């Protein structure tokens, strides 16, 4: 069965420090991978996506993610965190099958707190 | 992101009430979705519509009734809800159904059932 795991429920990071959020997936087909961010009181905003090609993907707001097939991982990184990056981050996985109908499997989320 | 709007943003209703949530997308997309986001749980897909036709129903209780009159509008009609239905309900749209198309989310409706 397909699954998405975000091992870290909560991460605290200092402003200006680097950030890495982990995402592991279990999927039978070639996956499509996404990272979304949700600020308080808001919906989810797409940060980046991976479908194929270069395994290092650049996204908005200075984020990047690396797909590692051998580790079934798609970790999100940012070299220098800003206070505005405090939010909840969701990894999502999907696969192109005839009956997928856009059915993404979301992880439980990682809450990021940024300290001064 | 103002491409997908949802109203109301907050809703408090009793278990015997009937209410509706509204979603509108201004992106020219052909697929729309309803999700439920509960505390400490992953996002749950409830319904998928493609060109106004329901293509997915994830075993959602009948007290939730979706309606998609056209490709820009999506409703979720609520009746005789339970307290455990309290959650954030998110609407999303994508150019077409299928996971190769990224989904754009609205801000959600925070529903409290008393």
CSV table of N, CA and C in Angstrom, one decimal, chain B residues 2-108:
chain,number,residue,atom,x,y,z
B,2,UNK,N,-5.3,33.9,-4.8
B,2,UNK,CA,-6.8,34.2,-4.9
B,2,UNK,C,-7.4,33.5,-6.0
B,3,UNK,N,-6.7,32.5,-6.6
B,3,UNK,CA,-7.3,31.7,-7.7
B,3,UNK,C,-8.5,30.9,-7.3
B,4,UNK,N,-8.5,30.4,-6.0
B,4,UNK,CA,-9.5,29.6,-5.5
B,4,UNK,C,-10.1,30.2,-4.2
B,5,UNK,N,-11.3,30.6,-4.2
B,5,UNK,CA,-12.0,31.2,-3.1
B,5,UNK,C,-13.0,30.3,-2.4
B,6,UNK,N,-13.1,30.5,-1.1
B,6,UNK,CA,-14.1,29.6,-0.4
B,6,UNK,C,-14.9,30.5,0.6
B,7,UNK,N,-16.2,30.2,0.6
B,7,UNK,CA,-17.0,30.9,1.6
B,7,UNK,C,-18.0,29.9,2.2
B,8,UNK,N,-18.3,30.2,3.5
B,8,UNK,CA,-17.7,31.1,4.4
B,8,UNK,C,-16.4,30.7,4.9
B,9,UNK,N,-15.6,31.5,5.5
B,9,UNK,CA,-14.3,31.1,6.0
B,9,UNK,C,-14.5,30.4,7.4
B,10,UNK,N,-15.5,30.8,8.1
B,10,UNK,CA,-15.8,30.1,9.4
B,10,UNK,C,-17.3,29.8,9.4
B,11,UNK,N,-17.6,28.6,10.0
B,11,UNK,CA,-19.0,28.2,10.2
B,11,UNK,C,-19.2,27.4,11.4
B,12,UNK,N,-20.2,27.8,12.2
B,12,UNK,CA,-20.6,27.1,13.4
B,12,UNK,C,-22.0,26.6,13.2
B,13,UNK,N,-22.2,25.3,13.3
B,13,UNK,CA,-23.6,24.8,13.1
B,13,UNK,C,-23.9,23.7,14.1
B,14,UNK,N,-25.2,23.6,14.4
B,14,UNK,CA,-25.7,22.6,15.2
B,14,UNK,C,-25.9,21.3,14.4
B,15,UNK,N,-26.0,20.2,15.1
B,15,UNK,CA,-26.1,18.9,14.5
B,15,UNK,C,-27.4,18.8,13.6
B,16,UNK,N,-28.4,19.6,13.9
B,16,UNK,CA,-29.6,19.5,13.1
B,16,UNK,C,-29.7,20.5,12.0
B,17,UNK,N,-28.7,21.3,11.8
B,17,UNK,CA,-28.7,22.3,10.8
B,17,UNK,C,-28.4,21.8,9.4
B,18,UNK,N,-28.7,22.6,8.4
B,18,UNK,CA,-28.3,22.3,7.1
B,18,UNK,C,-27.6,23.6,6.6
B,19,UNK,N,-26.4,23.4,6.1
B,19,UNK,CA,-25.6,24.5,5.5
B,19,UNK,C,-24.9,24.0,4.3
B,20,UNK,N,-24.3,25.0,3.6
B,20,UNK,CA,-23.5,24.7,2.4
B,20,UNK,C,-22.2,25.5,2.4
B,21,UNK,N,-21.2,24.8,1.9
B,21,UNK,CA,-19.9,25.4,1.7
B,21,UNK,C,-19.8,25.7,0.2
B,22,UNK,N,-19.2,26.8,-0.1
B,22,UNK,CA,-19.0,27.2,-1.5
B,22,UNK,C,-17.6,27.3,-1.9
B,23,UNK,N,-17.2,26.9,-3.1
B,23,UNK,CA,-15.9,27.1,-3.6
B,23,UNK,C,-16.0,27.6,-5.1
B,24,UNK,N,-15.1,28.5,-5.4
B,24,UNK,CA,-15.1,29.0,-6.8
B,24,UNK,C,-13.6,29.1,-7.2
B,25,UNK,N,-13.4,28.6,-8.4
B,25,UNK,CA,-12.0,28.8,-9.0
B,25,UNK,C,-12.0,29.6,-10.2
B,26,UNK,N,-11.0,30.5,-10.3
B,26,UNK,CA,-10.9,31.5,-11.4
B,26,UNK,C,-9.7,31.2,-12.3
B,27,UNK,N,-9.4,29.9,-12.3
B,27,UNK,CA,-8.1,29.5,-13.0
B,27,UNK,C,-8.4,28.8,-14.3
B,28,UNK,N,-9.7,28.6,-14.7
B,28,UNK,CA,-10.0,27.9,-15.9
B,28,UNK,C,-9.7,26.4,-15.8
B,29,UNK,N,-9.7,25.9,-14.6
B,29,UNK,CA,-9.4,24.4,-14.4
B,29,UNK,C,-10.6,23.6,-14.7
B,30,UNK,N,-10.4,22.3,-14.9
B,30,UNK,CA,-11.4,21.3,-15.2
B,30,UNK,C,-11.7,20.4,-14.1
B,31,UNK,N,-10.9,20.3,-13.1
B,31,UNK,CA,-11.1,19.4,-12.0
B,31,UNK,C,-11.1,20.2,-10.7
B,32,UNK,N,-12.0,19.7,-9.8
B,32,UNK,CA,-12.1,20.3,-8.5
B,32,UNK,C,-12.2,19.2,-7.4
B,33,UNK,N,-11.8,19.6,-6.2
B,33,UNK,CA,-11.7,18.6,-5.1
B,33,UNK,C,-12.2,19.2,-3.8
B,34,UNK,N,-12.7,18.3,-3.0
B,34,UNK,CA,-12.9,18.6,-1.6
B,34,UNK,C,-12.0,17.8,-0.7
B,35,UNK,N,-11.4,18.4,0.3
B,35,UNK,CA,-10.6,17.7,1.2
B,35,UNK,C,-11.0,18.1,2.6
B,36,UNK,N,-10.8,17.2,3.6
B,36,UNK,CA,-11.0,17.4,5.0
B,36,UNK,C,-9.7,17.4,5.7
B,37,UNK,N,-9.4,18.4,6.5
B,37,UNK,CA,-8.2,18.5,7.3
B,37,UNK,C,-8.5,18.6,8.8
B,38,UNK,N,-8.3,17.5,9.4
B,38,UNK,CA,-8.5,17.4,10.9
B,38,UNK,C,-7.2,17.5,11.6
B,39,UNK,N,-7.3,18.0,12.8
B,39,UNK,CA,-6.0,18.1,13.6
B,39,UNK,C,-5.3,16.8,13.8
B,40,UNK,N,-4.0,16.8,13.6
B,40,UNK,CA,-3.2,15.6,13.8
B,40,UNK,C,-3.5,14.5,12.9
B,41,UNK,N,-4.2,14.8,11.8
B,41,UNK,CA,-4.4,13.7,10.8
B,41,UNK,C,-4.0,14.2,9.4
B,42,UNK,N,-3.6,13.3,8.5
B,42,UNK,CA,-3.3,13.8,7.1
B,42,UNK,C,-4.5,14.3,6.4
B,43,UNK,N,-4.3,15.0,5.4
B,43,UNK,CA,-5.3,15.5,4.6
B,43,UNK,C,-6.1,14.4,4.0
B,44,UNK,N,-7.4,14.4,4.0
B,44,UNK,CA,-8.3,13.3,3.5
B,44,UNK,C,-9.0,13.8,2.3
B,45,UNK,N,-8.8,13.2,1.1
B,45,UNK,CA,-9.6,13.5,-0.1
B,45,UNK,C,-11.0,13.0,0.1
B,46,UNK,N,-12.0,13.9,-0.2
B,46,UNK,CA,-13.4,13.5,0.0
B,46,UNK,C,-14.0,13.2,-1.4
B,47,UNK,N,-13.9,14.2,-2.3
B,47,UNK,CA,-14.6,14.1,-3.6
B,47,UNK,C,-13.7,14.7,-4.7
B,48,UNK,N,-13.8,14.2,-5.9
B,48,UNK,CA,-13.2,14.7,-7.0
B,48,UNK,C,-14.2,14.9,-8.1
B,49,UNK,N,-14.2,16.0,-8.8
B,49,UNK,CA,-15.0,16.3,-9.9
B,49,UNK,C,-14.2,16.6,-11.1
B,50,UNK,N,-14.5,16.0,-12.3
B,50,UNK,CA,-13.9,16.4,-13.5
B,50,UNK,C,-14.9,16.8,-14.5
B,51,UNK,N,-14.8,18.0,-15.0
B,51,UNK,CA,-15.8,18.6,-15.9
B,51,UNK,C,-17.2,18.4,-15.4
B,52,UNK,N,-17.4,18.7,-14.1
B,52,UNK,CA,-18.7,18.7,-13.5
B,52,UNK,C,-19.2,17.3,-13.2
B,53,UNK,N,-18.5,16.3,-13.5
B,53,UNK,CA,-18.9,14.9,-13.2
B,53,UNK,C,-18.1,14.3,-12.0
B,54,UNK,N,-18.8,13.8,-11.1
B,54,UNK,CA,-18.0,13.2,-9.9
B,54,UNK,C,-17.3,11.9,-10.4
B,55,UNK,N,-16.0,11.9,-10.1
B,55,UNK,CA,-15.2,10.7,-10.5
B,55,UNK,C,-14.6,10.0,-9.4
B,56,UNK,N,-14.8,10.5,-8.2
B,56,UNK,CA,-14.2,9.9,-7.0
B,56,UNK,C,-15.0,10.3,-5.8
B,57,UNK,N,-15.3,9.3,-5.0
B,57,UNK,CA,-16.0,9.5,-3.8
B,57,UNK,C,-15.4,8.5,-2.7
B,58,UNK,N,-14.6,9.1,-1.8
B,58,UNK,CA,-13.8,8.3,-0.9
B,58,UNK,C,-14.6,7.8,0.3
B,59,UNK,N,-15.7,7.1,0.0
B,59,UNK,CA,-16.5,6.5,1.1
B,59,UNK,C,-16.9,7.6,2.1
B,60,UNK,N,-17.3,8.7,1.7
B,60,UNK,CA,-17.7,9.8,2.6
B,60,UNK,C,-19.2,9.6,3.0
B,61,UNK,N,-19.5,9.8,4.3
B,61,UNK,CA,-20.8,9.6,4.8
B,61,UNK,C,-21.8,10.5,4.0
B,62,UNK,N,-23.0,10.0,3.9
B,62,UNK,CA,-24.0,10.7,3.0
B,62,UNK,C,-24.5,12.0,3.6
B,63,UNK,N,-24.1,12.3,4.8
B,63,UNK,CA,-24.4,13.7,5.4
B,63,UNK,C,-23.6,14.8,4.7
B,64,UNK,N,-22.6,14.4,3.9
B,64,UNK,CA,-21.9,15.3,3.0
B,64,UNK,C,-22.4,15.1,1.6
B,65,UNK,N,-22.9,16.1,0.9
B,65,UNK,CA,-23.4,16.0,-0.4
B,65,UNK,C,-22.8,17.0,-1.3
B,66,UNK,N,-21.9,16.6,-2.3
B,66,UNK,CA,-21.3,17.6,-3.1
B,66,UNK,C,-22.2,17.9,-4.3
B,67,UNK,N,-21.9,19.1,-4.9
B,67,UNK,CA,-22.6,19.5,-6.1
B,67,UNK,C,-21.6,20.4,-6.9
B,68,UNK,N,-21.6,20.1,-8.2
B,68,UNK,CA,-20.7,20.8,-9.1
B,68,UNK,C,-21.5,21.3,-10.3
B,69,UNK,N,-22.1,22.5,-10.2
B,69,UNK,CA,-23.0,22.9,-11.3
B,69,UNK,C,-22.3,23.3,-12.6
B,70,UNK,N,-21.0,23.7,-12.5
B,70,UNK,CA,-20.2,24.0,-13.6
B,70,UNK,C,-18.7,23.9,-13.2
B,71,UNK,N,-17.8,24.0,-14.1
B,71,UNK,CA,-16.4,23.7,-13.8
B,71,UNK,C,-15.8,24.8,-12.9
B,72,UNK,N,-16.5,25.9,-12.7
B,72,UNK,CA,-15.9,26.9,-11.8
B,72,UNK,C,-16.4,26.9,-10.4
B,73,UNK,N,-17.5,26.2,-10.1
B,73,UNK,CA,-18.1,26.2,-8.8
B,73,UNK,C,-18.3,24.8,-8.2
B,74,UNK,N,-18.1,24.7,-6.9
B,74,UNK,CA,-18.2,23.5,-6.2
B,74,UNK,C,-18.8,23.8,-4.9
B,75,UNK,N,-19.8,22.9,-4.5
B,75,UNK,CA,-20.5,23.1,-3.2
B,75,UNK,C,-20.4,21.8,-2.4
B,76,UNK,N,-20.4,22.0,-1.1
B,76,UNK,CA,-20.5,20.9,-0.2
B,76,UNK,C,-21.7,21.1,0.7
B,77,UNK,N,-22.8,20.4,0.5
B,77,UNK,CA,-24.0,20.5,1.3
B,77,UNK,C,-23.9,19.6,2.6
B,78,UNK,N,-24.2,20.2,3.7
B,78,UNK,CA,-24.0,19.6,5.0
B,78,UNK,C,-25.3,19.4,5.7
B,79,UNK,N,-25.6,18.3,6.3
B,79,UNK,CA,-26.8,18.1,7.1
B,79,UNK,C,-26.6,17.0,8.1
B,80,UNK,N,-27.2,17.2,9.2
B,80,UNK,CA,-27.1,16.3,10.4
B,80,UNK,C,-25.7,15.9,10.7
B,81,UNK,N,-24.8,16.9,10.8
B,81,UNK,CA,-23.4,16.5,11.0
B,81,UNK,C,-23.2,16.1,12.5
B,82,UNK,N,-22.0,15.5,12.7
B,82,UNK,CA,-21.6,15.1,14.0
B,82,UNK,C,-20.4,15.9,14.5
B,83,UNK,N,-20.2,16.0,15.8
B,83,UNK,CA,-19.1,16.8,16.3
B,83,UNK,C,-17.7,16.4,15.7
B,84,UNK,N,-17.6,15.1,15.3
B,84,UNK,CA,-16.3,14.7,14.7
B,84,UNK,C,-16.1,15.2,13.3
B,85,UNK,N,-17.1,15.8,12.8
B,85,UNK,CA,-17.0,16.4,11.4
B,85,UNK,C,-16.4,17.8,11.5
B,86,UNK,N,-16.2,18.3,12.7
B,86,UNK,CA,-15.5,19.6,12.9
B,86,UNK,C,-14.1,19.5,12.3
B,87,UNK,N,-13.8,20.4,11.4
B,87,UNK,CA,-12.5,20.3,10.7
B,87,UNK,C,-12.3,21.6,9.8
B,88,UNK,N,-11.2,21.6,9.1
B,88,UNK,CA,-11.0,22.6,8.0
B,88,UNK,C,-11.3,21.9,6.7
B,89,UNK,N,-12.2,22.5,6.0
B,89,UNK,CA,-12.6,21.9,4.7
B,89,UNK,C,-11.9,22.7,3.6
B,90,UNK,N,-11.1,22.0,2.8
B,90,UNK,CA,-10.3,22.7,1.7
B,90,UNK,C,-10.9,22.3,0.4
B,91,UNK,N,-10.9,23.3,-0.5
B,91,UNK,CA,-11.3,23.1,-1.9
B,91,UNK,C,-10.0,23.2,-2.7
B,92,UNK,N,-9.9,22.5,-3.7
B,92,UNK,CA,-8.7,22.6,-4.6
B,92,UNK,C,-9.2,22.4,-6.1
B,93,UNK,N,-8.4,22.9,-7.0
B,93,UNK,CA,-8.6,22.7,-8.4
B,93,UNK,C,-7.3,22.4,-9.1
B,94,UNK,N,-7.5,21.7,-10.3
B,94,UNK,CA,-6.3,21.5,-11.1
B,94,UNK,C,-6.7,21.5,-12.6
B,95,UNK,N,-5.8,21.7,-13.5
B,95,UNK,CA,-6.1,21.9,-14.9
B,95,UNK,C,-7.0,20.7,-15.4
B,96,UNK,N,-6.5,19.5,-15.0
B,96,UNK,CA,-7.2,18.3,-15.3
B,96,UNK,C,-7.1,17.3,-14.1
B,97,UNK,N,-7.9,16.3,-14.0
B,97,UNK,CA,-7.7,15.3,-12.9
B,97,UNK,C,-6.5,14.5,-13.3
B,98,UNK,N,-5.9,13.9,-12.3
B,98,UNK,CA,-4.6,13.2,-12.5
B,98,UNK,C,-3.5,13.8,-11.8
B,99,UNK,N,-2.6,13.0,-11.2
B,99,UNK,CA,-1.7,13.6,-10.3
B,99,UNK,C,-0.5,14.3,-11.0
B,100,UNK,N,-0.5,14.3,-12.3
B,100,UNK,CA,0.6,15.1,-13.0
B,100,UNK,C,0.2,16.6,-13.0
B,101,UNK,N,-1.0,16.9,-12.5
B,101,UNK,CA,-1.4,18.3,-12.5
B,101,UNK,C,-1.4,18.8,-11.1
B,102,UNK,N,-0.7,19.9,-10.8
B,102,UNK,CA,-0.6,20.4,-9.4
B,102,UNK,C,-2.0,20.9,-9.1
B,103,UNK,N,-2.3,20.8,-7.8
B,103,UNK,CA,-3.6,21.3,-7.3
B,103,UNK,C,-3.4,22.6,-6.6
B,104,UNK,N,-4.3,23.5,-6.8
B,104,UNK,CA,-4.3,24.8,-6.2
B,104,UNK,C,-5.4,24.9,-5.1
B,105,UNK,N,-5.1,25.3,-3.9
B,105,UNK,CA,-6.0,25.2,-2.8
B,105,UNK,C,-6.6,26.6,-2.5
B,106,UNK,N,-7.8,26.5,-2.0
B,106,UNK,CA,-8.4,27.7,-1.4
B,106,UNK,C,-8.0,27.8,0.1
B,107,UNK,N,-8.5,28.9,0.7
B,107,UNK,CA,-8.1,29.1,2.1
B,107,UNK,C,-8.8,28.2,3.1
B,108,UNK,N,-9.9,27.6,2.7
B,108,UNK,CA,-10.6,26.7,3.6
B,108,UNK,C,-11.7,27.3,4.3
